[in-house]
XYZ file of C-alpha atoms in Angstrom:
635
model
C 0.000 0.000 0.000
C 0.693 3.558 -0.508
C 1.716 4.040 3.415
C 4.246 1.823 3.384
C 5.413 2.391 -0.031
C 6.641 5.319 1.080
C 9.138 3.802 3.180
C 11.123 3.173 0.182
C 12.409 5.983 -1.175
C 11.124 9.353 -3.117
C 12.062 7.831 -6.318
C 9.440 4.863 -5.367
C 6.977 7.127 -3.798
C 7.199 8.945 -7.006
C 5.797 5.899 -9.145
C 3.107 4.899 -6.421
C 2.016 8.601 -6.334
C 1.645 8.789 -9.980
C -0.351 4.891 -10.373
C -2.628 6.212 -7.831
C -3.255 9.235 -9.564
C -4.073 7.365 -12.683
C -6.457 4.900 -10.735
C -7.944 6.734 -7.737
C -10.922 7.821 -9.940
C -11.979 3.880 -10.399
C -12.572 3.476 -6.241
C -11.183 0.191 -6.282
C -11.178 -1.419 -2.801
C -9.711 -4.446 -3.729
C -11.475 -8.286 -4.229
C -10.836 -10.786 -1.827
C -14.613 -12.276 -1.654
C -16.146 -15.574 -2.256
C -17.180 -15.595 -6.195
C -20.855 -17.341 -6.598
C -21.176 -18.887 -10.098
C -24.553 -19.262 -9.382
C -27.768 -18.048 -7.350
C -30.274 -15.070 -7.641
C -29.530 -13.119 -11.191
C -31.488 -10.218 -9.480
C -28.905 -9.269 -7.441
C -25.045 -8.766 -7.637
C -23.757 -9.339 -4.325
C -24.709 -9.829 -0.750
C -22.944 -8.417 1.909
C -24.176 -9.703 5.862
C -26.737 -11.267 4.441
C -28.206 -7.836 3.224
C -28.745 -8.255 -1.422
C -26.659 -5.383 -3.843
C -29.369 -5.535 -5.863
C -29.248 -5.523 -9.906
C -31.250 -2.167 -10.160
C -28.297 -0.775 -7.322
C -25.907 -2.155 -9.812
C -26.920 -0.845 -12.893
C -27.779 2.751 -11.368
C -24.341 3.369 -10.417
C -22.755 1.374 -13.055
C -24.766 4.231 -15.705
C -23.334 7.186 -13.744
C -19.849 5.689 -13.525
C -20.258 4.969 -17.329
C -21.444 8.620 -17.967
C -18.489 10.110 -16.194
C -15.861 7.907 -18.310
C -17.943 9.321 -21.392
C -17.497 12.628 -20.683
C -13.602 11.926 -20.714
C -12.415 9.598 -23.375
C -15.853 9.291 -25.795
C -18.637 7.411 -26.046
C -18.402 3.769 -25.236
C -20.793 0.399 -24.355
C -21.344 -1.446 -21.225
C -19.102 -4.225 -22.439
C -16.188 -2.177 -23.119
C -16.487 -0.378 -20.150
C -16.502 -3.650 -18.311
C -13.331 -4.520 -20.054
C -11.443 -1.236 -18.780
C -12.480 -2.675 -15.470
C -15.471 -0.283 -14.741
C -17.727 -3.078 -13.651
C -15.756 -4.508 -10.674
C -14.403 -0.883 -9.625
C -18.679 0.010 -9.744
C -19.509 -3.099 -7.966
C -16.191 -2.990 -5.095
C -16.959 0.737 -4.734
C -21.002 -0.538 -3.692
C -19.704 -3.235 -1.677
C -17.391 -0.928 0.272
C -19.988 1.930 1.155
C -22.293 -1.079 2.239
C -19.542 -2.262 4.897
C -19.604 1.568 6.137
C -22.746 1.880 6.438
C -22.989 -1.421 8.312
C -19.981 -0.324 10.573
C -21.611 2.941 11.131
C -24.665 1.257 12.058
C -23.422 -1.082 14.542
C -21.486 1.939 15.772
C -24.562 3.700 16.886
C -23.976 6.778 14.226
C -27.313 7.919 12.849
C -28.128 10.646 10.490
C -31.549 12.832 11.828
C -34.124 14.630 9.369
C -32.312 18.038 9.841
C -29.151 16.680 8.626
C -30.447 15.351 5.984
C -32.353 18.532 4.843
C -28.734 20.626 5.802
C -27.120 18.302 2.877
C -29.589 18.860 0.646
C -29.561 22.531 1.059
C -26.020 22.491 0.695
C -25.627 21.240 -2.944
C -24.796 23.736 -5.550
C -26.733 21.845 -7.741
C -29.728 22.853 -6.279
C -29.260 26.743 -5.651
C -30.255 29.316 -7.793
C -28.239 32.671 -9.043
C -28.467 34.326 -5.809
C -26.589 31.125 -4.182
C -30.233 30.144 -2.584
C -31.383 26.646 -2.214
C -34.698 26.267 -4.396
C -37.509 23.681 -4.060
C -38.038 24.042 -7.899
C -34.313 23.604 -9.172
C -34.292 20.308 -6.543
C -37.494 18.826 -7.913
C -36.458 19.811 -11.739
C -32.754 18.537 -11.061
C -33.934 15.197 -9.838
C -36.524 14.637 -12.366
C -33.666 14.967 -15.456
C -31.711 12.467 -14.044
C -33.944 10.071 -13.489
C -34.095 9.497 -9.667
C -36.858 9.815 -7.139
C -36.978 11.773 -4.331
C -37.289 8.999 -2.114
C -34.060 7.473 -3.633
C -32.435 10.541 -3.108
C -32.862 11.396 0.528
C -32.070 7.487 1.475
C -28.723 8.290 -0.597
C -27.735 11.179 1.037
C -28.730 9.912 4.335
C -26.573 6.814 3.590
C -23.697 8.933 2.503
C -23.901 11.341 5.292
C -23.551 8.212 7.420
C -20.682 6.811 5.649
C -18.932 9.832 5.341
C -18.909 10.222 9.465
C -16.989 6.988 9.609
C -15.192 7.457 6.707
C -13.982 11.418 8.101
C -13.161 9.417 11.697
C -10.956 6.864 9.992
C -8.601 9.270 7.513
C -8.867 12.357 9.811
C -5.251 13.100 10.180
C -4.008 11.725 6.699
C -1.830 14.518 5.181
C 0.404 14.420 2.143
C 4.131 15.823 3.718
C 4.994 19.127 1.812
C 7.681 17.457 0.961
C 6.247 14.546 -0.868
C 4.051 16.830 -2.630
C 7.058 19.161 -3.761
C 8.872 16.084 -5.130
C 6.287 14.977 -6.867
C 5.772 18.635 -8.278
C 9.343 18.625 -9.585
C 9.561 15.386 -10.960
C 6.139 15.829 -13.064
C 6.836 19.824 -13.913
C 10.239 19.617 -14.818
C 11.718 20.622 -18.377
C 14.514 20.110 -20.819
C 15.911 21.126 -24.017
C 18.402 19.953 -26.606
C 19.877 19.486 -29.756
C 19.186 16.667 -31.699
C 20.565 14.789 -34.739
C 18.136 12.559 -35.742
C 19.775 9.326 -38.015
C 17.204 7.395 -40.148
C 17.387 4.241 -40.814
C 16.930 4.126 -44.853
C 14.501 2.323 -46.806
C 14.166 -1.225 -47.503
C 14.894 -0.966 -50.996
C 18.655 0.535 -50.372
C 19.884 -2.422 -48.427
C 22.244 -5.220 -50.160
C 20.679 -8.072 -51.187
C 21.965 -11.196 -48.973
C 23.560 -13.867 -49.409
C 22.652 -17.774 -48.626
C 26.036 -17.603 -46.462
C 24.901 -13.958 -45.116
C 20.925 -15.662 -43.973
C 22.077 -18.899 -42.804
C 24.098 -16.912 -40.856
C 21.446 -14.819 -39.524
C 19.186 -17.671 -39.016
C 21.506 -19.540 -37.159
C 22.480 -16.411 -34.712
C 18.365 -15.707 -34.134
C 17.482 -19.002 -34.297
C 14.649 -18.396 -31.645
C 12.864 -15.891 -33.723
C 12.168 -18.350 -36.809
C 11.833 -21.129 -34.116
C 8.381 -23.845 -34.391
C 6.791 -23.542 -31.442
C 5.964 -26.784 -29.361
C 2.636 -28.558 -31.159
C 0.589 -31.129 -28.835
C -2.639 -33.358 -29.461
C -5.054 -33.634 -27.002
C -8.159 -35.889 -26.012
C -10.651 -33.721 -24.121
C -13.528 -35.129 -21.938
C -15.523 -31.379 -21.977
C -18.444 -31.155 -20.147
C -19.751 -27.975 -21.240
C -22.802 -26.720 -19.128
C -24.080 -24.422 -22.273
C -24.339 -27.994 -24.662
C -25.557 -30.110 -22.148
C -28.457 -27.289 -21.273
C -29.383 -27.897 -25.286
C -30.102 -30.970 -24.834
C -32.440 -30.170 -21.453
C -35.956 -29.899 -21.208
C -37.812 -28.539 -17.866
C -41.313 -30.246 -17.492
C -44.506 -27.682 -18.641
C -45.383 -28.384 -14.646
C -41.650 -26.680 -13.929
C -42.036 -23.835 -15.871
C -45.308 -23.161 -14.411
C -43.915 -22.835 -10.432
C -40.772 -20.896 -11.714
C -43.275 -18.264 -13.447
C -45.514 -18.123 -10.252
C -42.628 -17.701 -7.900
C -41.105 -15.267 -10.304
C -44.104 -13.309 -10.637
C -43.834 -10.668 -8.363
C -40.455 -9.705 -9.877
C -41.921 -9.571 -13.081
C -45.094 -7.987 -12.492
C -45.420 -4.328 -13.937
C -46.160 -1.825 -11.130
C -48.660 0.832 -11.267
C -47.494 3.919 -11.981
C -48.902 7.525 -11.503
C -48.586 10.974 -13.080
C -48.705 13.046 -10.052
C -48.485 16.968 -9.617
C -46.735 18.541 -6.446
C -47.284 21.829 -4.098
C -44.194 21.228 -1.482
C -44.452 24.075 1.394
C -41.564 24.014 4.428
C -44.709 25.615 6.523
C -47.506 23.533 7.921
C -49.734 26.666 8.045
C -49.278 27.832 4.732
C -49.339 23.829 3.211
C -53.030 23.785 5.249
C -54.276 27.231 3.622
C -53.217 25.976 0.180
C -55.134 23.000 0.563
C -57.973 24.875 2.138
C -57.579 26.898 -1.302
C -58.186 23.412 -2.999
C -60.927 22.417 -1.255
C -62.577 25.691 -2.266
C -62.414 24.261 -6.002
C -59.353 26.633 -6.739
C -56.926 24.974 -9.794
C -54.178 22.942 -8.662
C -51.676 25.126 -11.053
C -52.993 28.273 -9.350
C -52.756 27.353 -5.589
C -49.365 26.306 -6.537
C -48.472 29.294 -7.655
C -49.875 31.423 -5.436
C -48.247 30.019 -2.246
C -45.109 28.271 -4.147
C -44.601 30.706 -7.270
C -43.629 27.584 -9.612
C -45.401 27.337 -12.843
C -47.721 24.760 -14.147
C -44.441 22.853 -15.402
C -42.454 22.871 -12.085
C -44.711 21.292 -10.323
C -45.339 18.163 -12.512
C -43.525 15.309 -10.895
C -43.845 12.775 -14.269
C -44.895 8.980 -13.503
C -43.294 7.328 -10.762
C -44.285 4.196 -8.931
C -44.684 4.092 -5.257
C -41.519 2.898 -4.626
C -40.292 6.251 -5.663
C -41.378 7.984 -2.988
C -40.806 8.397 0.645
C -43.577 5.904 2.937
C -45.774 8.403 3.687
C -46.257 10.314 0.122
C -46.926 6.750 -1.784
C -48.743 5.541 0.880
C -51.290 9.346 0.342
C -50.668 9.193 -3.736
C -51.799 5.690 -4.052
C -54.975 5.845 -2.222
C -56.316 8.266 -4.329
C -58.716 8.633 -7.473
C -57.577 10.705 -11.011
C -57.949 13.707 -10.511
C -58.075 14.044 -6.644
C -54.985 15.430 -4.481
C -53.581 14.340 -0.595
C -53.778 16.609 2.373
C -50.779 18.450 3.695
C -48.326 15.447 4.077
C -44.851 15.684 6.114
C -41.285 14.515 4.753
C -37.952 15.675 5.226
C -37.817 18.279 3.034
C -41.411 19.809 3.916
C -45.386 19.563 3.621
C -46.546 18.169 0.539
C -49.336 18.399 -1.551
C -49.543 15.596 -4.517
C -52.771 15.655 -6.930
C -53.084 12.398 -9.590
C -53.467 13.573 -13.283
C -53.167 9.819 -14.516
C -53.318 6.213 -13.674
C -51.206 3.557 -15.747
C -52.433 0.041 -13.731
C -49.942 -2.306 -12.792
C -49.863 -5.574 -14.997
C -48.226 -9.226 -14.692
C -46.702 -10.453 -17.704
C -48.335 -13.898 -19.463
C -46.088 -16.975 -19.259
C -45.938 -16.690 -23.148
C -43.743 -13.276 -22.351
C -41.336 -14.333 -20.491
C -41.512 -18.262 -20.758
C -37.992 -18.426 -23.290
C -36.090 -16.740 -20.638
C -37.595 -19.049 -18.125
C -36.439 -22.127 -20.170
C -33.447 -21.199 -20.599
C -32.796 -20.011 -16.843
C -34.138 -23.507 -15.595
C -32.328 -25.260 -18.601
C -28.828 -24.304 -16.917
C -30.072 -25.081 -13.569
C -30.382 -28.391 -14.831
C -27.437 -28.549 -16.784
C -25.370 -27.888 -13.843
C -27.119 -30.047 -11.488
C -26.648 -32.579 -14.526
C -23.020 -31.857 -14.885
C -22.231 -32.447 -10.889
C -24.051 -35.857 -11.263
C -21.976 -37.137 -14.265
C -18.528 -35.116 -12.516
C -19.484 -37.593 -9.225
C -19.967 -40.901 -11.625
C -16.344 -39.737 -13.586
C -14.217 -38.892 -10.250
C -15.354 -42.809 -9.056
C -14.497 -44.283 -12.675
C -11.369 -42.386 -12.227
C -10.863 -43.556 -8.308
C -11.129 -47.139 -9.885
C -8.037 -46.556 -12.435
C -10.726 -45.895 -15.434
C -9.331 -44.466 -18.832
C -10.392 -40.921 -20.237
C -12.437 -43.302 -22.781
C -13.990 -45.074 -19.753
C -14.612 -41.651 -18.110
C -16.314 -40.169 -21.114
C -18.881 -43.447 -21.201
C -19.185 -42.137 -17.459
C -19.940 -39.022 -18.367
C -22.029 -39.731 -21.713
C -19.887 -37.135 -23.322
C -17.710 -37.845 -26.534
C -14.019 -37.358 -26.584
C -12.838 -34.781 -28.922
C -9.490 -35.233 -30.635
C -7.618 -32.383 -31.903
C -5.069 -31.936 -34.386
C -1.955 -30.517 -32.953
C -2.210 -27.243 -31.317
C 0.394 -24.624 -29.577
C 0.070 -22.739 -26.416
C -1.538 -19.768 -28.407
C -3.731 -21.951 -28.948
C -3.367 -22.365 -32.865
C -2.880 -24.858 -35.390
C 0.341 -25.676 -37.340
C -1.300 -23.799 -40.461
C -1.155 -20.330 -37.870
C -5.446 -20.397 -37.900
C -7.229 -20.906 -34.460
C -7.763 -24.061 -32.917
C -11.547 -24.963 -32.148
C -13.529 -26.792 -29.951
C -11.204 -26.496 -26.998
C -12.494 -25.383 -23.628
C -12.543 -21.776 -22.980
C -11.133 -21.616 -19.744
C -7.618 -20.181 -19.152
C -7.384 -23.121 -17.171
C -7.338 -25.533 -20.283
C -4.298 -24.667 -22.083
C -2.125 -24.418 -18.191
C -3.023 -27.715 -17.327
C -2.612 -29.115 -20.993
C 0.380 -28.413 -21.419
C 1.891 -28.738 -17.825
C 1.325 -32.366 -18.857
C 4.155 -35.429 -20.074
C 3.038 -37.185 -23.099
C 0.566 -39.935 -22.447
C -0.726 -38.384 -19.034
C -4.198 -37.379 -17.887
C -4.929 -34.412 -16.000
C -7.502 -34.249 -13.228
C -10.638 -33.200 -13.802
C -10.755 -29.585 -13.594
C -14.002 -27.355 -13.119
C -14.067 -24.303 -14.741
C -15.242 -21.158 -14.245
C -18.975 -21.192 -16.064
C -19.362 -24.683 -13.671
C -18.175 -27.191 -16.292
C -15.510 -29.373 -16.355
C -12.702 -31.054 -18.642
C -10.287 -33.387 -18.123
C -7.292 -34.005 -20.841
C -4.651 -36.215 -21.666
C -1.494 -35.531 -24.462
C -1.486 -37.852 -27.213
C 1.664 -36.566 -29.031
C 4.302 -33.575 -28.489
C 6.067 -32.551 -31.264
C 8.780 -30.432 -29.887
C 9.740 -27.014 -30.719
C 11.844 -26.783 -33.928
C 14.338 -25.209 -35.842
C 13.330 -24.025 -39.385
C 15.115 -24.560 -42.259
C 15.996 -21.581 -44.536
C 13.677 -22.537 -47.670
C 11.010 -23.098 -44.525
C 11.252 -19.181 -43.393
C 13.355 -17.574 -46.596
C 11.163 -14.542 -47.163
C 11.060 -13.857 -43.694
C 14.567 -14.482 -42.596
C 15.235 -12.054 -45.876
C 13.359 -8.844 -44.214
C 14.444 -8.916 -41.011
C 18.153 -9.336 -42.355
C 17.672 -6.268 -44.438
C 15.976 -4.358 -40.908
C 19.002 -5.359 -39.251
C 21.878 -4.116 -42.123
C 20.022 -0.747 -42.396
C 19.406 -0.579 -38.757
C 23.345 -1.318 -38.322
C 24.278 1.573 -40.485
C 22.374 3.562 -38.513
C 23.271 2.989 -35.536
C 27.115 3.056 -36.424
C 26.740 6.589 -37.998
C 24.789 7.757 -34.652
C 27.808 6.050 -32.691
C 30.455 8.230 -34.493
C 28.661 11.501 -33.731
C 28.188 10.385 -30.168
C 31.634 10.052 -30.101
C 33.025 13.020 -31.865
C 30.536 15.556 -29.710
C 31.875 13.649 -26.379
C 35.008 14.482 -28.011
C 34.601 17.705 -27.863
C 33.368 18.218 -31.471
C 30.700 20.697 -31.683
C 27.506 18.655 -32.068
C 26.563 20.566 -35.385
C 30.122 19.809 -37.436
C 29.722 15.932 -36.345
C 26.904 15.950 -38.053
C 28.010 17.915 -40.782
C 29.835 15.182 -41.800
C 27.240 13.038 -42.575
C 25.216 15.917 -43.729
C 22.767 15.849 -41.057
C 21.568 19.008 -39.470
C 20.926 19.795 -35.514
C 17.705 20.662 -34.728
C 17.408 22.623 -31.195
C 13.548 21.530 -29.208
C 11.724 23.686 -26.545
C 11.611 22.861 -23.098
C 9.865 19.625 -22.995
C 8.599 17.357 -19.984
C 9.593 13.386 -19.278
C 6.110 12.839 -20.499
C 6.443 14.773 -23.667
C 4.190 17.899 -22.371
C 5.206 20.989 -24.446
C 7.067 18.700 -27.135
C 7.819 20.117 -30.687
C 8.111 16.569 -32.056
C 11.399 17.301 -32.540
C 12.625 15.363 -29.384
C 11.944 11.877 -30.323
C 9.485 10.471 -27.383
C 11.960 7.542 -26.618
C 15.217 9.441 -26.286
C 12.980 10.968 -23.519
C 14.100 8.657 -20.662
C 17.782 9.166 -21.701
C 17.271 12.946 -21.604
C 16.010 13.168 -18.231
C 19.109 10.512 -16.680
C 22.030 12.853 -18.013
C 23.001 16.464 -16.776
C 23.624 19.689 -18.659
C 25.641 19.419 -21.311
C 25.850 15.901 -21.749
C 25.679 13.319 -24.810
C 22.979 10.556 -25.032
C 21.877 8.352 -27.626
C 19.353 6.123 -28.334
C 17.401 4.041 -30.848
C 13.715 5.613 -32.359
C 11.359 3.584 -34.295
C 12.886 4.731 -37.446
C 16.501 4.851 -36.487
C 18.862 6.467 -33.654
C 18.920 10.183 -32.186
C 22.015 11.918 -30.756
C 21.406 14.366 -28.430
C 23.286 17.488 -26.365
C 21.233 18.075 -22.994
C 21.028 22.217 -23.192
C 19.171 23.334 -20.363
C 17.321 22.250 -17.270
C 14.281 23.761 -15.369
C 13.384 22.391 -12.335
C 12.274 24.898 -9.911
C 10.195 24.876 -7.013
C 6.249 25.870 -6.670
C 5.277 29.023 -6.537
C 3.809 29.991 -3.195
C 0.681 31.137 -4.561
C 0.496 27.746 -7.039
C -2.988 26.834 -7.642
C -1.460 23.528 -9.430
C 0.411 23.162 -6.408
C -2.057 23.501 -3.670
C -4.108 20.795 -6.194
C -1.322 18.417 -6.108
C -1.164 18.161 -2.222
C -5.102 17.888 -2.270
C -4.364 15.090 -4.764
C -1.740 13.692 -2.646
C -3.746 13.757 0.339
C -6.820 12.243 -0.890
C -4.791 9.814 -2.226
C -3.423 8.667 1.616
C -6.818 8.988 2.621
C -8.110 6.893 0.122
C -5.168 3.870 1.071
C -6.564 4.484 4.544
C -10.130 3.517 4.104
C -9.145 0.561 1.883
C -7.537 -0.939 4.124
C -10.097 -0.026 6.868
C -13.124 -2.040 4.479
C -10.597 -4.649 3.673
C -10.732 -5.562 7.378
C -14.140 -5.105 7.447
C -14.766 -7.944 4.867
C -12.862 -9.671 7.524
C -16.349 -9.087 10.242
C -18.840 -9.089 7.639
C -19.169 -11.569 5.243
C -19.288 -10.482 1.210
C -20.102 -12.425 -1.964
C -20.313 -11.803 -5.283
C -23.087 -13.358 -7.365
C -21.376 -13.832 -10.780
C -24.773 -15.232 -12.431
C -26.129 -12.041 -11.753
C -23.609 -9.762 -13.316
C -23.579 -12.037 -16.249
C -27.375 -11.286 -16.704
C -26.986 -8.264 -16.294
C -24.920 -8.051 -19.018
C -26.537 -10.405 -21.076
C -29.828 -8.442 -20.797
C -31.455 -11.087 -18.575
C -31.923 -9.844 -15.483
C -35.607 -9.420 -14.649
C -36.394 -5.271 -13.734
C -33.435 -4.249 -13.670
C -32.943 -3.267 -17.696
C-alpha cells in the first residue's frame, strides 16, 4: 500500500504517487470475496446477508459509465466492463455497504435536519443568488432520473458513511515534501539538440547472401523457431451444450413463473403533480384553497410561485417515494390530491393527473427466458451428477475413454495445437475449452498423461490427456526464406544507422561541436523547446523515446538512443526544475491530490478488514445477466 510504499524511497513514492493518480478515480477497494457462479440473477452481491441488488448495480454502473464518457468518448457497457469499470462500480457498492454497516453497529445515525442541511447544501440545487430552491431540486432530480425517495435514502446513507469514513482518515496529510517532489519530478523541463539518423529504406539495403541468412538464421534461431505442437483428447463437459439438450417439465415452468411473478409484475405507476411548502400553516391554507375548487396550477403558484411545469412530478411508482407520500398518492382517485403530508424536506401536496395500472406479464412473455434459466439449472445439477460418476471411474483406475462413457460425453481429438492456442497452419484451434485453465493444465502435462478433472469457471468441467508432443523446432531456410530475408535487411540498415549515430556520439563527447559531427554526414541539428519526461510541451522534434535518456544525463551531456525509425544523438542544453510558486494553484491541487490519495489507502484498508467481520459475496450469475440483458427489472 501507498503508506508503506513510502518507506522506500522518493524515487518509489514517485511511481506509487503517480499509479494512484491514474487509478484513484476507479474506487477500487480491492477483491478478496467468495465468487458465486450461481444463485439469484437479481442481485449482484450480498454483503451480511443484506442483497446489492441488480437495479443498485446498474444505477451506479450508468453514472460511472457517464463520467468515463465525458472523458475519453462514447463507449458500451461491455467495453467499459473490459477497462475494469464493472468490478471498480460493484467494489466501490460493496465498500460503502460495509460503512454503512460499521456505522450502524457503531450507533452513528443521520436525523431529518441533517439530511435537509445536505440537501440545502448542494450547488446543484441553488439558484443565481446562491439560494437553495424547491423548484431547481425537484427539476434537477426529475432529469436524471431518480426519485426523491431514492435521493434522501442516498444522502442519508452517505452522510452516514462519510462520518466513519472522516473518523478513519482524519489526520491523513500528504508531507509538503512529498508533494514538492512529486511537483518537480512531473513539472520539470529540458531542451536539446538533436541529430536525428534514419534508418533508410528497404529498398537501399544489399541483397543477402545464402552464407549472409544462414548466418542470420543460425544467430536468431529463436525468432524463426516452431513452437511446441501437442494433441489432445478432451472429456468437456460444457454446461451451455448439455443445457441444449435439457428440457424442464410444462409443470416446472409453471412454479418458476408463479414464484417469479412478483419480480416480473409491472407496477402501477402515476402521473402526479406537487405543491411542497416548508410551513404547515401555509401547506393547510393551500389545501384549504383546494378544497374551495381553486386549480391545482394556481394554488401552486400562489403560495409556491412555480409554474404549471415545475410542479409536474412525471410517472413514478410508489416505490419512488418516501412511505408516507406513496402511501397518500396511491390511495387516491384521477384527478383528486392528498392533504398536507410531512417529509424531510417539507409539507406536501400531490394531486393524480393519470393512472397507468400495474400488470403481470403472461407466461408466453417471459416463458424463453424461463427455459433457458431452468435449462442451466439443470445442466449444472446434470453436470455435478456425471462429474461424481467420472471422479469414481477415475478412483477405480478408469481411462479418459472409460470416463467419457461415465460421463455420456464424446471425446474430442484435436489436431496438434500450440500454447496460443493455434494450429500448425497459424489459424485458431476450435472446440477447446474456454477456460484459461485448459491450455495451463494441458500443457503442464508429459506425453501420455491425464490431468484431473478440472471445473471451470462457467461450472463445467474437462479433463485431458497428451497424445503426441512434437517439440519445438528449428526451421530450415527454404522453410522461413522470405522472412529471414526482411528482417536481415531491418538489421543491415538498422546497423548503419546505428554506427553513424555512434560516431557523432563520439566526436561531440570528443569535444566536437555537435553541429560539425553531423556535418559530416550531412545531417543538421535541430534545437527543441523545453519539454517534460512525459512529452508535455514537445515540438516533435525530441523523439518520445530518447525521452528517458534525456532526463538521466546532466547539462551538457551526450545521449543516444534508438527511435522507431533509427537512432537520435542528443546534447542536454538546459534544465528547469524549480520549485512551486507559493501562490500555485497547481500546487495547492497536487497536495489535495496527494492527500486524498493517503486517505483513500486508509479507508481501503479499513473495508478490507471489514470484509474480515462481515461476510461479502459476489453473485457472478447475476452480473452475467446483467450483461446479457437477462436480469428481470433491472434493464
Amino acid at each position: 500500500m501507498l503508506l508503506e510504499k513510502m518507506k522506500k524511497g522518493v524515487g518509489k513514492v514517485v511511481i506509487t504517487i503517480l499509479a494512484v493518480l491514474l487509478i484513484i478515480s476507479f474506487a477500487v477497494w480491492g477483491i478478496g470475496d467468495m465468487v458465486t457462479p450461481g444463485g439469484n440473477i437479481n442481485q449482484v452481491a450480498e454483503v451480511d446477508g443484506t442483497a446489492i441488488t441488480q437495479r443498485e448495480f446498474q444505477d451506479q454502473f450508468q453514472r460511472e459509465m457517464n463520467r468515463i464518457r465525458a472523458r475519453i468518448g462514447n463507449i458500451d457497457a461491455q467495453q467499459a466492463r473490459n477497462l475494469g469499470l464493472a468490478d471498480s462500480t460493484l467494489n466501490g457498492l460493496i465498500s460503502r455497504r460495509l460503512l454503512g454497516l460499521q456505522a450502524s453497529d457503531l450507533g452513528l445515525l443521520v436525523s431529518d435536519e441533517q439530511v435537509i442541511e445536505q440537501i440545502q447544501r448542494q450547488p446543484a440545487f441553488r439558484n443565481a443568488l446562491g439560494q437553495f430552491d424547491r423548484s431547481m431540486f425537484q427539476i434537477t432530480l426529475a432529469n436524471n432520473g431518480i426519485s426523491e425517495r431514492a435521493y434522501v435514502a442516498s444522502i442519508r446513507q452517505d452522510t452516514q458513511q462519510d462520518y466513519i469514513g472522516g473518523v478513519i482518515t482524519a489526520g491523513a496529510a500528504a508531507p509538503p515534501q512529498l508533494a514538492e517532489t512529486v511537483y518537480r519530478y512531473r513539472n520539470e523541463r529540458r531542451s536539446a539538440d538533436v541529430i536525428k539518423i534514419k534508418r533508410a529504406s528497404a529498398a537501399s539495403a544489399p541483397n543477402p547472401t545464402d552464407a549472409d541468412l544462414n548466418a542470420y538464421l543460425e544467430k536468431n534461431a529463436d525468432q524463426f523457431r516452431a513452437p511446441e505442437y501437442r494433441r489432445f483428447s478432451i472429456l468437456h463437459m460444457d454446461p451451455v451444450q448439455v443445457a441444449k439438450e435439457l428440457s424442464p417439465s410444462e409443470e416446472r415452468i409453471q412454479r418458476e413463473y408463479e414464484d417469479r411473478l412478483s419480480g416480473l409484475s409491472v407496477p402501477e405507476r402515476r402521473r402526479l403533480e406537487q405543491i411542497l411548502i416548508k410551513d404547515e400553516d401555509a401547506a393547510k391554507k393551500a389545501y384549504a384553497s383546494l378544497t374551495e375548487g381553486r386549480s391545482f396550477a394556481a394554488v401552486a403558484k400562489d403560495t409556491t410561485g412555480k409554474s404549471a411545469d415545475e410542479i409536474k412530478l412525471g410517472m413514478v411508482t410508489a416505490s419512488d417515494l418516501l412511505a408516507d407520500l406513496a402511501t397518500a398518492a396511491f390511495a387516491l382517485q384521477k384527478e383528486q390530491f392528498t392533504q398536507p403530508t410531512k417529509s424531510p424536506l417539507g409539507w406536501h401536496i400531490l394531486r393524480v393527473t393519470e393512472i397507468q395500472p400495474g400488470r403481470e406479464p403472461t407466461l408466453a412473455e417471459v416463458r424463453t427466458t424461463i427455459v433457458n434459466d431452468l435449462s442451466q439449472e439443470m445442466a449444472q445439477d446434470d453436470l455435478v451428477t456425471r462429474a461424481n460418476r467420472v471422479e469414481d471411474a477415475l478412483a477405480g483406475g478408469a481411462s479418459i475413454e472409460d470416463a467419457s462413457q461415465e460421463a455420456g460425453i464424446r471425446i474430442t481429438k484435436t489436431r496438434p495445437i500450440d500454447i496460443a492456442r493455434k494450429v500448425q497452419s497459424g489459424g485458431a484451434a476450435t472446440g477447446l475449452p474456454e477456460d484459461a485453465r485448459f491450455i495451463e493444465t494441458a500443457f503442464s502435462l508429459n506425453k501420455g498423461a491425464t490431468s484431473d478433472l478440472v471445473e471451470t469457471a462457467d461450472g463445467g468441467y474437462f479433463m485431458v490427456r497428451v497424445d503426441e508432443v512434437i517439440e519445438a523446432a528449428k526451421r530450415q531456410l527454404d522453410q522461413v526464406r522470405n522472412d529471414v530475408v526482411a528482417a536481415w535487411k531491418t538489421q543491415k540498415l538498422n546497423d548503419i544507422a546505428k554506427k553513424t549515430a555512434e560516431e557523432i556520439r563520439d566526436a561531440a563527447k570528443g569535444g566536437t561541436p555537435l553541429a560539425e559531427a553531423g556535418r559530416k554526414y550531412s545531417l543538421a541539428v535541430e534545437s527543441s523547446k523545453p519539454v517534460s519526461r512525459f512529452g508535455t510541451g514537445t515540438d516533435n522534434i525530441i523523439p518520445r523515446p530518447l525521452l528517458p535518456a534525456l532526463f538521466k544525463a546532466k547539462t551538457g551531456d551526450i545521449v543516444m538512443q534508438q527511435t522507431a525509425d533509427g537512432y537520435a544523438v542528443a546534447r542536454i542544453k538546459d534544465i528547469q526544475n524549480n520549485p512551486p510558486p507559493a501562490d500555485d494553484g497547481d500546487f495547492k491541487r497536487l497536495q489535495e491530490t496527494l492527500t486524498s490519495a493517503l486517505a483513500n489507502d486508509v479507508l481501503s484498508e479499513y473495508t478490507r478488514a471489514l470484509r474480515n467481520e462481515y461476510p461479502v459475496s459476489i453473485n457472478q450469475a447475476g452480473l452475467e445477466a446483467y450483461f446479457s440483458g437477462q436480469g428481470y427489472g433491472s434493464r
